[in-house]
PDB file of C-alpha atoms in Angstrom:
ATOM      1  CA  SER A   1     -20.110  13.569  -6.050  1.00 33.00           C
ATOM      2  CA  GLN A   2     -19.994  10.321  -8.025  1.00 40.00           C
ATOM      3  CA  GLN A   3     -19.043  10.656 -11.914  1.00 52.00           C
ATOM      4  CA  GLY A   4     -21.530   7.868 -12.962  1.00 65.00           C
ATOM      5  CA  GLU A   5     -25.079   7.782 -11.519  1.00 78.00           C
ATOM      6  CA  GLU A   6     -27.190   4.770 -12.030  1.00 82.00           C
ATOM      7  CA  ASP A   7     -30.885   4.818 -12.375  1.00 84.00           C
ATOM      8  CA  PRO A   8     -32.760   2.986 -11.168  1.00 90.00           C
ATOM      9  CA  GLN A   9     -31.349   2.140  -7.813  1.00 90.00           C
ATOM     10  CA  ALA A  10     -33.009  -0.947  -7.716  1.00 93.00           C
ATOM     11  CA  LEU A  11     -35.097  -3.029 -10.582  1.00 95.00           C
ATOM     12  CA  SER A  12     -37.239  -6.409 -10.026  1.00 96.00           C
ATOM     13  CA  ILE A  13     -38.213  -8.219 -12.823  1.00 96.00           C
ATOM     14  CA  GLN A  14     -39.710 -11.615 -14.048  1.00 97.00           C
ATOM     15  CA  GLU A  15     -37.411 -14.138 -15.713  1.00 97.00           C
ATOM     16  CA  GLY A  16     -37.425 -13.742 -19.363  1.00 97.00           C
ATOM     17  CA  GLU A  17     -38.184  -9.987 -19.291  1.00 97.00           C
ATOM     18  CA  ASN A  18     -35.699  -7.302 -20.461  1.00 97.00           C
ATOM     19  CA  ALA A  19     -33.743  -5.047 -17.923  1.00 97.00           C
ATOM     20  CA  THR A  20     -32.785  -1.597 -18.712  1.00 96.00           C
ATOM     21  CA  MET A  21     -30.215   0.316 -16.526  1.00 95.00           C
ATOM     22  CA  ASN A  22     -29.040   3.869 -16.999  1.00 95.00           C
ATOM     23  CA  CYS A  23     -26.052   5.958 -16.212  1.00 94.00           C
ATOM     24  CA  SER A  24     -25.263   9.405 -16.281  1.00 94.00           C
ATOM     25  CA  TYR A  25     -22.119  11.014 -16.135  1.00 91.00           C
ATOM     26  CA  LYS A  26     -20.670  14.605 -15.682  1.00 88.00           C
ATOM     27  CA  THR A  27     -17.532  15.036 -17.527  1.00 87.00           C
ATOM     28  CA  SER A  28     -15.760  14.245 -20.831  1.00 89.00           C
ATOM     29  CA  ILE A  29     -14.943  10.521 -21.237  1.00 90.00           C
ATOM     30  CA  ASN A  30     -12.827   8.172 -23.342  1.00 91.00           C
ATOM     31  CA  ASN A  31     -14.623   5.248 -22.646  1.00 92.00           C
ATOM     32  CA  LEU A  32     -17.325   3.937 -20.207  1.00 94.00           C
ATOM     33  CA  GLN A  33     -17.901   0.520 -18.892  1.00 95.00           C
ATOM     34  CA  TRP A  34     -20.193  -1.606 -17.256  1.00 97.00           C
ATOM     35  CA  TYR A  35     -19.555  -4.110 -14.461  1.00 97.00           C
ATOM     36  CA  ARG A  36     -21.644  -6.725 -12.853  1.00 98.00           C
ATOM     37  CA  GLN A  37     -21.173  -7.827  -8.671  1.00 97.00           C
ATOM     38  CA  ASN A  38     -22.784 -10.891  -7.464  1.00 96.00           C
ATOM     39  CA  SER A  39     -23.371 -10.871  -3.866  1.00 92.00           C
ATOM     40  CA  GLY A  40     -20.216 -10.839  -1.789  1.00 88.00           C
ATOM     41  CA  ARG A  41     -18.067 -11.064  -4.975  1.00 93.00           C
ATOM     42  CA  GLY A  42     -15.755  -8.804  -6.663  1.00 95.00           C
ATOM     43  CA  LEU A  43     -16.679  -6.718  -9.543  1.00 97.00           C
ATOM     44  CA  VAL A  44     -16.572  -8.234 -13.133  1.00 97.00           C
ATOM     45  CA  HIS A  45     -16.105  -6.416 -16.394  1.00 97.00           C
ATOM     46  CA  LEU A  46     -19.053  -6.881 -18.806  1.00 97.00           C
ATOM     47  CA  ILE A  47     -18.338  -4.519 -21.749  1.00 97.00           C
ATOM     48  CA  LEU A  48     -16.519  -1.470 -22.726  1.00 95.00           C
ATOM     49  CA  ILE A  49     -17.775   1.404 -25.338  1.00 96.00           C
ATOM     50  CA  ARG A  50     -15.567   3.978 -26.392  1.00 94.00           C
ATOM     51  CA  SER A  51     -16.669   7.653 -26.884  1.00 93.00           C
ATOM     52  CA  ASN A  52     -16.965   7.466 -30.744  1.00 95.00           C
ATOM     53  CA  GLU A  53     -19.150   4.227 -30.303  1.00 97.00           C
ATOM     54  CA  ARG A  54     -22.760   4.754 -30.062  1.00 97.00           C
ATOM     55  CA  GLU A  55     -24.073   1.006 -29.580  1.00 98.00           C
ATOM     56  CA  LYS A  56     -22.376  -2.340 -28.533  1.00 97.00           C
ATOM     57  CA  HIS A  57     -23.449  -5.903 -28.045  1.00 96.00           C
ATOM     58  CA  SER A  58     -22.154  -8.791 -26.153  1.00 96.00           C
ATOM     59  CA  GLY A  59     -24.551 -11.705 -25.940  1.00 97.00           C
ATOM     60  CA  ARG A  60     -27.937 -10.662 -24.622  1.00 97.00           C
ATOM     61  CA  LEU A  61     -25.944  -7.475 -23.514  1.00 98.00           C
ATOM     62  CA  ARG A  62     -26.655  -4.284 -25.649  1.00 98.00           C
ATOM     63  CA  VAL A  63     -25.271  -0.800 -24.319  1.00 98.00           C
ATOM     64  CA  THR A  64     -25.688   2.573 -25.671  1.00 98.00           C
ATOM     65  CA  LEU A  65     -23.831   5.664 -25.173  1.00 97.00           C
ATOM     66  CA  ASP A  66     -24.901   9.441 -25.944  1.00 96.00           C
ATOM     67  CA  THR A  67     -22.042  11.586 -25.212  1.00 94.00           C
ATOM     68  CA  SER A  68     -24.063  14.609 -26.084  1.00 95.00           C
ATOM     69  CA  LYS A  69     -26.456  13.867 -23.175  1.00 94.00           C
ATOM     70  CA  LYS A  70     -23.645  12.164 -21.080  1.00 94.00           C
ATOM     71  CA  SER A  71     -25.645   9.140 -20.573  1.00 95.00           C
ATOM     72  CA  SER A  72     -25.379   5.340 -21.094  1.00 96.00           C
ATOM     73  CA  SER A  73     -27.719   2.460 -20.874  1.00 97.00           C
ATOM     74  CA  LEU A  74     -27.248  -1.185 -20.144  1.00 97.00           C
ATOM     75  CA  LEU A  75     -30.036  -3.589 -21.575  1.00 98.00           C
ATOM     76  CA  ILE A  76     -30.243  -7.101 -20.690  1.00 98.00           C
ATOM     77  CA  THR A  77     -32.494  -9.154 -22.841  1.00 97.00           C
ATOM     78  CA  ALA A  78     -34.324 -12.308 -21.854  1.00 97.00           C
ATOM     79  CA  SER A  79     -33.402 -11.920 -18.373  1.00 97.00           C
ATOM     80  CA  ARG A  80     -32.372 -15.022 -16.182  1.00 97.00           C
ATOM     81  CA  ALA A  81     -32.164 -15.540 -12.374  1.00 96.00           C
ATOM     82  CA  ALA A  82     -28.573 -15.788 -12.708  1.00 96.00           C
ATOM     83  CA  ASP A  83     -28.644 -12.338 -13.940  1.00 97.00           C
ATOM     84  CA  THR A  84     -29.444 -11.457 -10.415  1.00 98.00           C
ATOM     85  CA  ALA A  85     -26.639  -8.834  -9.260  1.00 97.00           C
ATOM     86  CA  SER A  86     -25.605  -5.257  -8.815  1.00 96.00           C
ATOM     87  CA  TYR A  87     -24.536  -3.356 -12.014  1.00 97.00           C
ATOM     88  CA  PHE A  88     -22.119  -0.368 -12.328  1.00 95.00           C
ATOM     89  CA  CYS A  89     -21.154   2.070 -14.619  1.00 95.00           C
ATOM     90  CA  ALA A  90     -17.592   3.325 -14.603  1.00 94.00           C
ATOM     91  CA  THR A  91     -16.064   6.203 -16.508  1.00 92.00           C
ATOM     92  CA  ASP A  92     -12.439   6.785 -16.996  1.00 88.00           C
ATOM     93  CA  GLU A  93     -10.807  10.138 -15.879  1.00 65.00           C
ATOM     94  CA  ASN A  94      -8.081  11.930 -17.697  1.00 57.00           C
ATOM     95  CA  ALA A  95      -5.015   9.949 -16.418  1.00 58.00           C
ATOM     96  CA  GLY A  96      -3.969   6.243 -16.515  1.00 62.00           C
ATOM     97  CA  ASN A  97      -6.231   3.495 -16.011  1.00 79.00           C
ATOM     98  CA  MET A  98      -8.343   5.108 -13.104  1.00 86.00           C
ATOM     99  CA  LEU A  99     -12.357   4.680 -13.262  1.00 90.00           C
ATOM    100  CA  THR A 100     -14.990   6.390 -11.235  1.00 88.00           C
ATOM    101  CA  PHE A 101     -17.819   4.105 -10.209  1.00 90.00           C
ATOM    102  CA  GLY A 102     -21.164   4.949  -9.775  1.00 89.00           C
ATOM    103  CA  GLY A 103     -23.591   3.664  -6.930  1.00 90.00           C
ATOM    104  CA  GLY A 104     -24.909   0.814  -8.989  1.00 93.00           C
ATOM    105  CA  THR A 105     -28.365  -0.554  -9.767  1.00 95.00           C
ATOM    106  CA  ARG A 106     -29.496  -3.620  -7.888  1.00 95.00           C
ATOM    107  CA  LEU A 107     -31.282  -6.056 -10.485  1.00 97.00           C
ATOM    108  CA  MET A 108     -33.435  -8.905  -9.149  1.00 97.00           C
ATOM    109  CA  VAL A 109     -34.650 -11.316 -11.542  1.00 97.00           C
ATOM    110  CA  LYS A 110     -37.368 -13.611 -10.147  1.00 96.00           C
ATOM    111  CA  PRO A 111     -37.782 -17.085 -11.465  1.00 92.00           C
TER     112      PRO A 111
ATOM    113  CA  ASP B   1      -4.086 -16.919 -14.370  1.00 66.00           C
ATOM    114  CA  ALA B   2      -5.797 -17.291 -10.780  1.00 82.00           C
ATOM    115  CA  GLY B   3      -6.833 -13.702 -11.158  1.00 95.00           C
ATOM    116  CA  VAL B   4      -6.389 -11.247  -8.373  1.00 97.00           C
ATOM    117  CA  ILE B   5      -5.601 -12.821  -4.880  1.00 97.00           C
ATOM    118  CA  GLN B   6      -6.514 -11.255  -1.772  1.00 98.00           C
ATOM    119  CA  SER B   7      -5.967 -12.138   1.896  1.00 97.00           C
ATOM    120  CA  PRO B   8      -7.305 -12.451   4.110  1.00 98.00           C
ATOM    121  CA  ARG B   9     -10.805 -12.986   3.080  1.00 97.00           C
ATOM    122  CA  HIS B  10     -12.385 -12.195   6.400  1.00 97.00           C
ATOM    123  CA  GLU B  11     -11.129 -10.150   9.333  1.00 97.00           C
ATOM    124  CA  VAL B  12     -12.505  -9.543  12.639  1.00 98.00           C
ATOM    125  CA  THR B  13     -10.453  -7.236  15.037  1.00 97.00           C
ATOM    126  CA  GLU B  14     -10.844  -4.868  17.868  1.00 97.00           C
ATOM    127  CA  MET B  15     -10.766  -1.065  17.641  1.00 97.00           C
ATOM    128  CA  GLY B  16      -6.910  -0.042  18.288  1.00 97.00           C
ATOM    129  CA  GLN B  17      -5.674  -2.942  16.518  1.00 97.00           C
ATOM    130  CA  GLU B  18      -3.238  -2.896  13.276  1.00 97.00           C
ATOM    131  CA  VAL B  19      -4.923  -4.503  10.167  1.00 98.00           C
ATOM    132  CA  THR B  20      -2.924  -5.621   7.020  1.00 98.00           C
ATOM    133  CA  LEU B  21      -4.789  -6.583   4.052  1.00 98.00           C
ATOM    134  CA  ARG B  22      -2.729  -7.942   1.066  1.00 98.00           C
ATOM    135  CA  CYS B  23      -3.245  -8.118  -2.569  1.00 98.00           C
ATOM    136  CA  LYS B  24      -1.454 -10.102  -5.557  1.00 98.00           C
ATOM    137  CA  PRO B  25      -2.412  -8.669  -8.945  1.00 98.00           C
ATOM    138  CA  ILE B  26      -2.443 -10.343 -12.102  1.00 97.00           C
ATOM    139  CA  SER B  27       0.901 -11.135 -13.526  1.00 96.00           C
ATOM    140  CA  GLY B  28       1.746  -8.398 -16.155  1.00 95.00           C
ATOM    141  CA  HIS B  29      -0.644  -5.933 -15.079  1.00 96.00           C
ATOM    142  CA  ASP B  30       1.052  -2.521 -14.340  1.00 94.00           C
ATOM    143  CA  TYR B  31      -1.787  -0.665 -12.474  1.00 95.00           C
ATOM    144  CA  LEU B  32      -2.990  -1.992  -9.136  1.00 97.00           C
ATOM    145  CA  PHE B  33      -6.264   0.136  -7.443  1.00 97.00           C
ATOM    146  CA  TRP B  34      -7.244  -0.363  -3.812  1.00 98.00           C
ATOM    147  CA  TYR B  35     -11.300   0.318  -3.190  1.00 97.00           C
ATOM    148  CA  ARG B  36     -13.351   0.259   0.003  1.00 97.00           C
ATOM    149  CA  GLN B  37     -17.156  -0.592  -0.384  1.00 96.00           C
ATOM    150  CA  THR B  38     -19.933  -0.013   2.097  1.00 94.00           C
ATOM    151  CA  MET B  39     -23.655   0.526   1.932  1.00 90.00           C
ATOM    152  CA  MET B  40     -23.610   4.197   2.640  1.00 90.00           C
ATOM    153  CA  ARG B  41     -20.476   5.535   0.451  1.00 89.00           C
ATOM    154  CA  GLY B  42     -20.596   2.664  -2.324  1.00 90.00           C
ATOM    155  CA  LEU B  43     -17.475   1.960  -3.860  1.00 93.00           C
ATOM    156  CA  GLU B  44     -14.655   4.255  -3.138  1.00 92.00           C
ATOM    157  CA  LEU B  45     -11.190   4.563  -4.578  1.00 94.00           C
ATOM    158  CA  LEU B  46      -8.667   4.830  -1.870  1.00 96.00           C
ATOM    159  CA  ILE B  47      -5.065   4.903  -3.945  1.00 96.00           C
ATOM    160  CA  TYR B  48      -3.805   3.468  -7.118  1.00 95.00           C
ATOM    161  CA  PHE B  49       0.003   2.616  -8.357  1.00 96.00           C
ATOM    162  CA  ASN B  50       1.435   2.464 -11.675  1.00 94.00           C
ATOM    163  CA  ASN B  51       4.564   0.225 -11.872  1.00 95.00           C
ATOM    164  CA  ASN B  52       4.563   0.142  -8.168  1.00 96.00           C
ATOM    165  CA  VAL B  53       4.638   3.895  -7.627  1.00 96.00           C
ATOM    166  CA  PRO B  54       1.911   5.572  -5.913  1.00 95.00           C
ATOM    167  CA  ILE B  55      -0.176   8.054  -8.392  1.00 93.00           C
ATOM    168  CA  ASP B  56      -3.040   8.805  -6.401  1.00 91.00           C
ATOM    169  CA  ASP B  57      -3.709   8.560  -2.846  1.00 93.00           C
ATOM    170  CA  SER B  58      -6.527  11.323  -2.592  1.00 91.00           C
ATOM    171  CA  GLY B  59      -9.034   8.878  -1.404  1.00 91.00           C
ATOM    172  CA  MET B  60      -7.171   7.488   1.621  1.00 94.00           C
ATOM    173  CA  PRO B  61      -9.351   8.767   4.365  1.00 87.00           C
ATOM    174  CA  GLU B  62      -6.876   9.717   6.722  1.00 84.00           C
ATOM    175  CA  ASP B  63      -3.288   8.994   8.359  1.00 91.00           C
ATOM    176  CA  ARG B  64      -4.275   5.959   9.983  1.00 96.00           C
ATOM    177  CA  PHE B  65      -4.399   4.137   6.345  1.00 97.00           C
ATOM    178  CA  SER B  66      -1.237   3.580   4.340  1.00 97.00           C
ATOM    179  CA  ALA B  67      -0.573   1.563   1.259  1.00 98.00           C
ATOM    180  CA  LYS B  68       2.672   0.118   0.007  1.00 97.00           C
ATOM    181  CA  MET B  69       3.684  -1.864  -3.078  1.00 98.00           C
ATOM    182  CA  PRO B  70       7.224  -3.097  -2.927  1.00 97.00           C
ATOM    183  CA  ASN B  71       7.099  -5.139  -6.100  1.00 96.00           C
ATOM    184  CA  ALA B  72       4.985  -5.620  -8.933  1.00 95.00           C
ATOM    185  CA  SER B  73       3.398  -8.717  -7.582  1.00 96.00           C
ATOM    186  CA  PHE B  74       2.630  -7.683  -4.175  1.00 97.00           C
ATOM    187  CA  SER B  75       0.706  -4.792  -2.312  1.00 98.00           C
ATOM    188  CA  THR B  76      -0.506  -4.209   1.317  1.00 98.00           C
ATOM    189  CA  LEU B  77      -3.130  -2.010   2.547  1.00 98.00           C
ATOM    190  CA  LYS B  78      -2.637  -1.173   6.377  1.00 98.00           C
ATOM    191  CA  ILE B  79      -4.989   0.487   8.930  1.00 97.00           C
ATOM    192  CA  GLN B  80      -3.522   1.624  12.336  1.00 97.00           C
ATOM    193  CA  PRO B  81      -5.261   1.977  14.391  1.00 96.00           C
ATOM    194  CA  SER B  82      -8.235   0.499  13.148  1.00 97.00           C
ATOM    195  CA  GLU B  83     -11.707   1.831  14.182  1.00 96.00           C
ATOM    196  CA  PRO B  84     -15.371   0.563  13.832  1.00 97.00           C
ATOM    197  CA  ARG B  85     -16.147   2.834  10.820  1.00 96.00           C
ATOM    198  CA  ASP B  86     -13.328   1.030   8.945  1.00 97.00           C
ATOM    199  CA  SER B  87     -15.685  -1.632   8.687  1.00 97.00           C
ATOM    200  CA  ALA B  88     -16.252  -2.532   4.945  1.00 97.00           C
ATOM    201  CA  VAL B  89     -15.315  -4.636   2.051  1.00 98.00           C
ATOM    202  CA  TYR B  90     -11.825  -3.677   0.776  1.00 98.00           C
ATOM    203  CA  PHE B  91     -11.096  -4.842  -3.066  1.00 98.00           C
ATOM    204  CA  CYS B  92      -7.943  -4.792  -4.955  1.00 98.00           C
ATOM    205  CA  ALA B  93      -8.041  -4.816  -8.714  1.00 97.00           C
ATOM    206  CA  SER B  94      -5.299  -4.547 -11.412  1.00 97.00           C
ATOM    207  CA  SER B  95      -5.150  -3.648 -14.969  1.00 94.00           C
ATOM    208  CA  LEU B  96      -3.176  -3.788 -18.149  1.00 90.00           C
ATOM    209  CA  ARG B  97      -5.177  -1.686 -20.079  1.00 87.00           C
ATOM    210  CA  GLN B  98      -8.819   0.003 -19.611  1.00 87.00           C
ATOM    211  CA  THR B  99     -10.373  -3.021 -17.889  1.00 93.00           C
ATOM    212  CA  GLN B 100      -9.856  -3.560 -14.314  1.00 95.00           C
ATOM    213  CA  TYR B 101      -9.968  -6.938 -12.553  1.00 97.00           C
ATOM    214  CA  PHE B 102     -11.300  -7.323  -9.157  1.00 97.00           C
ATOM    215  CA  GLY B 103     -10.122  -9.753  -6.419  1.00 97.00           C
ATOM    216  CA  PRO B 104     -12.618 -11.212  -4.062  1.00 97.00           C
ATOM    217  CA  GLY B 105     -12.365  -8.740  -1.664  1.00 97.00           C
ATOM    218  CA  THR B 106     -11.494  -8.637   2.339  1.00 98.00           C
ATOM    219  CA  ARG B 107     -14.508  -8.235   4.649  1.00 98.00           C
ATOM    220  CA  LEU B 108     -13.254  -6.347   7.546  1.00 98.00           C
ATOM    221  CA  LEU B 109     -15.170  -6.035  10.868  1.00 98.00           C
ATOM    222  CA  VAL B 110     -13.896  -3.771  13.455  1.00 98.00           C
ATOM    223  CA  LEU B 111     -15.446  -4.297  16.834  1.00 97.00           C
TER     224      LEU B 111
END
């Protein structure tokens, strides 16, 4: 089974609305990352949050981490049509730089 | 930097043929990862290297798959013989620390 599981699997909103995606994981982590994948492209790193951090911001992105619940959320504020993509959370394992990716949330932002 | 480079971008082959996918990581990165992405299975880690040495190949589906990294700037993923169920998008990614940088992927179709 996958380490990270995103919820919901798909989300459709209107431009200007906020989008919230959630990720749950099973084991202890050092950090959690969020990536974006546009259709037909490779994944692009968005933000990293360490296990001792609870919240992090980057532009219109806000990530929270609750290690007691083994969950994280990604909030995109004031969404734009260009935010349409799949969003993945990824958690680190014990060794090296290996990441385990969840199944992703497909976000559609309608203009 | 040009980012991670993968070739070919698209490959169509017939069952039983040998397929070789190529990857050039970002210069200076010491980790290299090969992933496979399908609708059914999502993003799967196949194998990863650290300083050109394979660290974990437990994700390689079977003996038909093999990967090499002869030097820090080049890696190959070979499928021999290929089967229709190998049809997927194959991504290469490299990293220096926790963040992974993905290539554009190779879309493989095995007929």
